[in-house]
């Protein structure tokens, strides 16, 4: 029987984390060097966890598929990181950040986790500044803040438009210091292909060296997965091309349950797709919505250019529909509204899938220099990619898959249903409910990595450490299975490349399990996915040879996992018979067209266990209780 | 659009490597350079030929993975990362030469993929402020002027792609090393380790086999992040001062006496 105890400490919400810290078991400084921890993934969560665990004295082996730990996709986070410093003197507080995050997530996140996140937010800023992260400053030398979607305060700290890069370099260089000190090792160009359990505990992983093709075994006392999200299931997304579900999916097959897989965020401000062979969508930071105004022509099938369309012929649809938040409504709300106006035929650009993001008013009001200092690099990015100058013509944007709120189920200690296996950052499901607010992802990754998981891993090691050797039969078995699967992939001998399959999968998913979902579409998608999987294993062709560098083999393995994961997402979306946040079932909407929750039946986390390759997954519900906030219909109007 | 590509092919680090020519046709002018290679690779796979290996990840110019030398210039002519080069910038029907970043410390691993782990080891030598996770002082207790912050940020924006090394006739990594050192050396938090850092990073750079800087400025001219060559001057100054400074042993942590 799987253990679904969420281990939330008793007591008032303000004291839960303190209580847990006071009660958790420690490992003495001299004993820590006897324990080894594997950290998979080197983004904000993975690097910060690995650096902290090594700094405490544990031996750490860290893995990433990129050629350097510094390249993990956290590097691309642009806008900022939230913290309740209240430097802007707006009466901001832990409770307000907590409330915004719970409400932004449409009341589908755990209260206790979110409270802890809000509580730790200020320490992240302190830590990053101590590391030399160059956050923007005011003239007096104090830290600058700005506002972000879904909130009415300025609590977002930023380093120009490269906040993720700077925070990641802080964590990465802290990790490199641990490498110098001999306590951590970073294994780059290594992809985790399986998890190894010994006596029911996670004790190791199997990796493939992406240069030599060698399959290697790694044993340890505990394993931390920080492998990010799975938005690439949609093929075109804002994620880096290497982002995949593979690590958490293989862990799921070994017994780690997946929670809320259908909660995926479609970000409103991406550059629209322009051609068929496009490989990714580039995000424009949400911070642009602070000063840019979003509009479409009032008339359908408008053919005139933006400057020829008069003020009274424009529809500023977010400002009209949500006067209080205007262009700064949360991401799910903005994306849905943009999709709907495009579906009405009022979209702009060559494909009709786009809306204008216009800075003319902001430039007139604040001056070009001011706008340049805030968004200069984003304007350059836009011009580089589209060939259009946003100083002269309004930007065009369209929603793009961006972030997975779903992920491995974890308890309050960030431990999955497999003892000794922890999941942090985007790889877990814990803090964002059905929709993530802007500038919260980095906050969660670093809270998990610097301040939570090092303690919960310590707590685990104090009770369950074991000296496991890679000669154990379970390593042998897992390695055998990995080899067998790689062998199957290279020997299908069909005619269709892995990227063609990936594109087909993406089209199916964005149409049926994207911004809008309905029961018929989801049922159809499940059928489509089954035949697509069959086709994949019958007609795939990739570069032969498991040895040496083989990027098509890497990609094919990830596509195979996405094809399975996609079905679970559709099952979850079909099963959750309500709308909430990013999960918008067309059958369930308010009179005003907003997501209609069903708190009576669905104030819960859907947890899906793997029951074998050909069996239906087994669902368990974790009830969510709300004591510190009152459940209410989200209202941004 | 149609192009002829002359591409460096090398099956692994030990192989000799050779030039091969491929035609690509009907490429959308909005396609990126890497998307054009994707299309070619898709065709090669179906035709049973080994696809061209190249590094990529974010495809939005920030991860620093991509590293192609296009027509003799690292990242191509426009001073952006390889992934931000678009086919509309080339003449229809032209021949384009694609090879890896060339520098002896960057070993070619396969086709267009090179080993840039020497950069990680330069950072390892001192590219950080030594603080472990834990309670830290209130940041506003140490005001930092926006000018200082901007100077740090200009240097910290480096993406570690290695174009500076590939462009330098000496194969020097001084722009990369100078950028990392300058980011930390101008900040108040970076002062305690300033000279140890500068010395250790330069020594590691030398040990990896990178050449010295002779102010040719090629690095700055290709840097997609527009890192200024002035960071090299900054690093030289700190490196020189470190000569009259007793270095600490950086390995291991401070032990209580």
mmCIF file of C-alpha atoms in Angstrom, chain A residues 51-52 55-57 65-73 75-76 78 85 87 123 125-143 158-160 162 165-166 169 172-174 176-183 188-189 211 235 238-243 274-283 380-381 383-387 450-451 495-500 503 541-544 549 551-552 555, chain B residues 11 26 28 30-32 34-35 38-39 41-42 45-46 48-65 78 80-81 84 86 88-89 109-110 113-117 119-121 123-147 149-154 156-162 176 180 183-184 187 189 193 224-226 250-253:
data_model
loop_
_atom_site.group_PDB
_atom_site.id
_atom_site.type_symbol
_atom_site.label_atom_id
_atom_site.label_comp_id
_atom_site.label_asym_id
_atom_site.label_seq_id
_atom_site.Cartn_x
_atom_site.Cartn_y
_atom_site.Cartn_z
ATOM 1 C CA UNK A 51 25.761 23.036 -3.364
ATOM 2 C CA UNK A 52 23.991 23.150 -0.007
ATOM 3 C CA UNK A 55 28.416 22.505 1.883
ATOM 4 C CA UNK A 56 26.916 20.666 4.843
ATOM 5 C CA UNK A 57 29.471 17.919 4.321
ATOM 6 C CA UNK A 65 22.530 16.344 -19.784
ATOM 7 C CA UNK A 66 23.973 19.718 -20.832
ATOM 8 C CA UNK A 67 27.705 20.266 -21.305
ATOM 9 C CA UNK A 68 27.846 22.443 -18.195
ATOM 10 C CA UNK A 69 25.714 22.722 -15.080
ATOM 11 C CA UNK A 70 25.295 26.417 -15.847
ATOM 12 C CA UNK A 71 23.160 25.799 -18.931
ATOM 13 C CA UNK A 72 20.068 24.278 -17.293
ATOM 14 C CA UNK A 73 16.881 25.974 -18.445
ATOM 15 C CA UNK A 75 18.936 30.250 -17.038
ATOM 16 C CA UNK A 76 16.204 31.511 -19.345
ATOM 17 C CA UNK A 78 13.658 36.491 -17.313
ATOM 18 C CA UNK A 85 10.452 42.230 1.799
ATOM 19 C CA UNK A 87 10.558 47.494 0.596
ATOM 20 C CA UNK A 123 15.870 34.506 2.808
ATOM 21 C CA UNK A 125 17.038 37.296 -1.661
ATOM 22 C CA UNK A 126 19.480 37.581 1.250
ATOM 23 C CA UNK A 127 21.284 34.433 0.128
ATOM 24 C CA UNK A 128 21.504 35.532 -3.501
ATOM 25 C CA UNK A 129 22.807 38.996 -2.628
ATOM 26 C CA UNK A 130 25.468 37.450 -0.394
ATOM 27 C CA UNK A 131 26.568 35.356 -3.385
ATOM 28 C CA UNK A 132 26.961 38.478 -5.494
ATOM 29 C CA UNK A 133 23.804 38.231 -7.607
ATOM 30 C CA UNK A 134 23.537 41.750 -9.082
ATOM 31 C CA UNK A 135 19.885 42.607 -8.499
ATOM 32 C CA UNK A 136 18.786 45.963 -9.860
ATOM 33 C CA UNK A 137 19.230 48.850 -7.408
ATOM 34 C CA UNK A 138 17.566 52.189 -6.796
ATOM 35 C CA UNK A 139 19.641 55.396 -6.821
ATOM 36 C CA UNK A 140 20.128 55.184 -3.066
ATOM 37 C CA UNK A 141 21.714 51.775 -3.481
ATOM 38 C CA UNK A 142 18.809 49.748 -2.168
ATOM 39 C CA UNK A 143 17.205 46.836 -4.001
ATOM 40 C CA UNK A 158 15.128 41.331 -10.819
ATOM 41 C CA UNK A 159 18.452 41.547 -12.647
ATOM 42 C CA UNK A 160 17.475 43.362 -15.846
ATOM 43 C CA UNK A 162 18.086 37.998 -16.920
ATOM 44 C CA UNK A 165 20.616 33.580 -15.426
ATOM 45 C CA UNK A 166 22.040 35.472 -12.481
ATOM 46 C CA UNK A 169 25.074 31.425 -11.945
ATOM 47 C CA UNK A 172 26.180 27.050 -10.148
ATOM 48 C CA UNK A 173 29.269 28.816 -8.897
ATOM 49 C CA UNK A 174 28.443 27.795 -5.319
ATOM 50 C CA UNK A 176 31.654 24.663 -8.494
ATOM 51 C CA UNK A 177 33.206 25.752 -5.212
ATOM 52 C CA UNK A 178 32.071 22.468 -3.683
ATOM 53 C CA UNK A 179 33.699 20.676 -6.608
ATOM 54 C CA UNK A 180 36.966 22.424 -5.780
ATOM 55 C CA UNK A 181 36.548 21.425 -2.160
ATOM 56 C CA UNK A 182 36.166 17.813 -3.234
ATOM 57 C CA UNK A 183 32.723 17.235 -1.827
ATOM 58 C CA UNK A 188 27.881 16.724 -17.364
ATOM 59 C CA UNK A 189 26.475 15.211 -20.549
ATOM 60 C CA UNK A 211 29.443 11.394 -25.477
ATOM 61 C CA UNK A 235 6.541 20.000 -28.952
ATOM 62 C CA UNK A 238 9.104 27.970 -24.264
ATOM 63 C CA UNK A 239 11.237 25.219 -22.711
ATOM 64 C CA UNK A 240 14.746 24.375 -23.854
ATOM 65 C CA UNK A 241 14.793 21.549 -26.368
ATOM 66 C CA UNK A 242 16.401 19.113 -23.944
ATOM 67 C CA UNK A 243 13.725 19.503 -21.282
ATOM 68 C CA UNK A 274 5.807 31.960 -37.875
ATOM 69 C CA UNK A 275 6.716 28.855 -39.859
ATOM 70 C CA UNK A 276 6.156 25.137 -39.957
ATOM 71 C CA UNK A 277 9.614 23.915 -39.038
ATOM 72 C CA UNK A 278 9.937 26.067 -35.959
ATOM 73 C CA UNK A 279 11.622 24.260 -33.074
ATOM 74 C CA UNK A 280 10.622 26.428 -30.135
ATOM 75 C CA UNK A 281 8.648 29.433 -28.996
ATOM 76 C CA UNK A 282 10.471 32.306 -27.389
ATOM 77 C CA UNK A 283 8.989 33.879 -24.336
ATOM 78 C CA UNK A 380 16.286 43.592 -28.951
ATOM 79 C CA UNK A 381 15.372 39.939 -28.514
ATOM 80 C CA UNK A 383 13.619 42.364 -33.139
ATOM 81 C CA UNK A 384 16.308 39.720 -33.576
ATOM 82 C CA UNK A 385 13.772 36.930 -33.834
ATOM 83 C CA UNK A 386 10.988 38.574 -35.810
ATOM 84 C CA UNK A 387 12.926 41.106 -37.862
ATOM 85 C CA UNK A 450 18.721 25.972 -0.356
ATOM 86 C CA UNK A 451 16.363 25.734 2.584
ATOM 87 C CA UNK A 495 10.768 5.471 -41.977
ATOM 88 C CA UNK A 496 9.700 8.326 -39.703
ATOM 89 C CA UNK A 497 12.128 10.359 -37.616
ATOM 90 C CA UNK A 498 11.634 10.935 -33.902
ATOM 91 C CA UNK A 499 11.090 14.651 -34.449
ATOM 92 C CA UNK A 500 8.165 13.996 -36.806
ATOM 93 C CA UNK A 503 5.518 17.230 -33.801
ATOM 94 C CA UNK A 541 13.927 5.564 -37.668
ATOM 95 C CA UNK A 542 16.940 7.062 -35.911
ATOM 96 C CA UNK A 543 20.682 6.949 -36.232
ATOM 97 C CA UNK A 544 21.795 3.384 -35.528
ATOM 98 C CA UNK A 549 27.208 10.466 -29.518
ATOM 99 C CA UNK A 551 21.396 12.862 -30.455
ATOM 100 C CA UNK A 552 18.521 11.235 -32.330
ATOM 101 C CA UNK A 555 15.553 12.581 -28.448
ATOM 102 C CA UNK B 11 32.707 10.865 -35.712
ATOM 103 C CA UNK B 26 12.939 25.075 -49.573
ATOM 104 C CA UNK B 28 11.649 29.159 -44.822
ATOM 105 C CA UNK B 30 12.115 32.774 -40.962
ATOM 106 C CA UNK B 31 13.859 29.541 -39.962
ATOM 107 C CA UNK B 32 16.802 29.828 -37.630
ATOM 108 C CA UNK B 34 19.725 25.548 -36.133
ATOM 109 C CA UNK B 35 16.234 24.814 -37.471
ATOM 110 C CA UNK B 38 17.259 20.187 -37.883
ATOM 111 C CA UNK B 39 15.620 19.878 -41.287
ATOM 112 C CA UNK B 41 19.278 16.071 -39.932
ATOM 113 C CA UNK B 42 15.741 14.816 -40.275
ATOM 114 C CA UNK B 45 18.259 10.123 -40.565
ATOM 115 C CA UNK B 46 15.602 8.951 -43.013
ATOM 116 C CA UNK B 48 20.304 6.383 -43.296
ATOM 117 C CA UNK B 49 23.207 8.802 -42.932
ATOM 118 C CA UNK B 50 24.564 9.863 -39.534
ATOM 119 C CA UNK B 51 22.975 13.213 -38.573
ATOM 120 C CA UNK B 52 25.209 16.174 -37.757
ATOM 121 C CA UNK B 53 25.835 16.497 -34.023
ATOM 122 C CA UNK B 54 25.732 20.026 -32.617
ATOM 123 C CA UNK B 55 25.077 21.537 -29.191
ATOM 124 C CA UNK B 56 21.857 23.411 -28.531
ATOM 125 C CA UNK B 57 19.351 23.791 -25.761
ATOM 126 C CA UNK B 58 17.380 26.962 -25.029
ATOM 127 C CA UNK B 59 17.390 28.329 -28.585
ATOM 128 C CA UNK B 60 16.771 31.808 -27.273
ATOM 129 C CA UNK B 61 20.334 32.979 -26.853
ATOM 130 C CA UNK B 62 20.866 32.642 -23.132
ATOM 131 C CA UNK B 63 22.036 29.097 -22.241
ATOM 132 C CA UNK B 64 25.294 29.368 -24.189
ATOM 133 C CA UNK B 65 25.115 25.803 -25.542
ATOM 134 C CA UNK B 78 25.893 39.303 -36.491
ATOM 135 C CA UNK B 80 24.489 36.879 -31.675
ATOM 136 C CA UNK B 81 24.479 33.251 -30.526
ATOM 137 C CA UNK B 84 19.741 33.512 -33.083
ATOM 138 C CA UNK B 86 18.242 33.357 -39.157
ATOM 139 C CA UNK B 88 16.850 35.430 -44.037
ATOM 140 C CA UNK B 89 20.287 36.916 -43.301
ATOM 141 C CA UNK B 109 33.958 15.570 -29.351
ATOM 142 C CA UNK B 110 31.831 14.887 -32.420
ATOM 143 C CA UNK B 113 30.331 19.566 -30.587
ATOM 144 C CA UNK B 114 33.285 20.709 -28.471
ATOM 145 C CA UNK B 115 34.306 20.159 -24.855
ATOM 146 C CA UNK B 116 34.034 23.402 -22.881
ATOM 147 C CA UNK B 117 34.572 21.937 -19.415
ATOM 148 C CA UNK B 119 35.418 26.959 -18.413
ATOM 149 C CA UNK B 120 33.813 25.109 -15.496
ATOM 150 C CA UNK B 121 37.254 24.545 -14.010
ATOM 151 C CA UNK B 123 34.989 29.083 -12.342
ATOM 152 C CA UNK B 124 35.819 26.305 -9.903
ATOM 153 C CA UNK B 125 39.173 27.974 -9.234
ATOM 154 C CA UNK B 126 37.547 31.098 -7.837
ATOM 155 C CA UNK B 127 34.539 32.361 -9.730
ATOM 156 C CA UNK B 128 32.300 32.755 -6.689
ATOM 157 C CA UNK B 129 31.873 34.349 -3.303
ATOM 158 C CA UNK B 130 32.372 31.612 -0.723
ATOM 159 C CA UNK B 131 29.118 31.500 1.203
ATOM 160 C CA UNK B 132 27.123 28.434 2.154
ATOM 161 C CA UNK B 133 23.345 28.509 2.467
ATOM 162 C CA UNK B 134 22.041 29.932 5.702
ATOM 163 C CA UNK B 135 20.903 33.165 7.311
ATOM 164 C CA UNK B 136 22.501 36.164 5.637
ATOM 165 C CA UNK B 137 22.527 39.876 6.421
ATOM 166 C CA UNK B 138 19.798 42.212 5.235
ATOM 167 C CA UNK B 139 20.870 43.258 1.705
ATOM 168 C CA UNK B 140 19.951 46.919 2.079
ATOM 169 C CA UNK B 141 22.392 47.198 4.963
ATOM 170 C CA UNK B 142 25.087 47.396 2.271
ATOM 171 C CA UNK B 143 23.852 49.886 -0.330
ATOM 172 C CA UNK B 144 25.286 49.328 -3.791
ATOM 173 C CA UNK B 145 25.032 52.179 -6.266
ATOM 174 C CA UNK B 146 23.152 51.426 -9.482
ATOM 175 C CA UNK B 147 26.356 52.265 -11.393
ATOM 176 C CA UNK B 149 25.404 47.130 -9.963
ATOM 177 C CA UNK B 150 25.220 47.871 -13.685
ATOM 178 C CA UNK B 151 28.977 47.397 -14.051
ATOM 179 C CA UNK B 152 28.710 44.039 -12.283
ATOM 180 C CA UNK B 153 25.718 43.071 -14.390
ATOM 181 C CA UNK B 154 27.422 44.035 -17.665
ATOM 182 C CA UNK B 156 27.873 38.940 -15.233
ATOM 183 C CA UNK B 157 25.781 38.727 -18.405
ATOM 184 C CA UNK B 158 28.411 36.380 -19.934
ATOM 185 C CA UNK B 159 26.782 33.134 -21.112
ATOM 186 C CA UNK B 160 29.998 31.088 -21.192
ATOM 187 C CA UNK B 161 29.610 30.096 -24.845
ATOM 188 C CA UNK B 162 33.321 30.293 -25.661
ATOM 189 C CA UNK B 176 35.439 34.933 -20.183
ATOM 190 C CA UNK B 180 33.482 36.457 -14.213
ATOM 191 C CA UNK B 183 31.378 40.776 -11.881
ATOM 192 C CA UNK B 184 32.509 39.711 -8.418
ATOM 193 C CA UNK B 187 30.873 44.276 -5.727
ATOM 194 C CA UNK B 189 30.587 41.233 -1.317
ATOM 195 C CA UNK B 193 38.457 37.055 -2.012
ATOM 196 C CA UNK B 224 26.836 37.858 -28.152
ATOM 197 C CA UNK B 225 26.462 39.507 -24.751
ATOM 198 C CA UNK B 226 28.599 42.486 -25.778
ATOM 199 C CA UNK B 250 41.598 27.782 -1.402
ATOM 200 C CA UNK B 251 41.132 24.073 -1.106
ATOM 201 C CA UNK B 252 39.099 22.915 1.852
ATOM 202 C CA UNK B 253 37.085 24.963 4.268
#
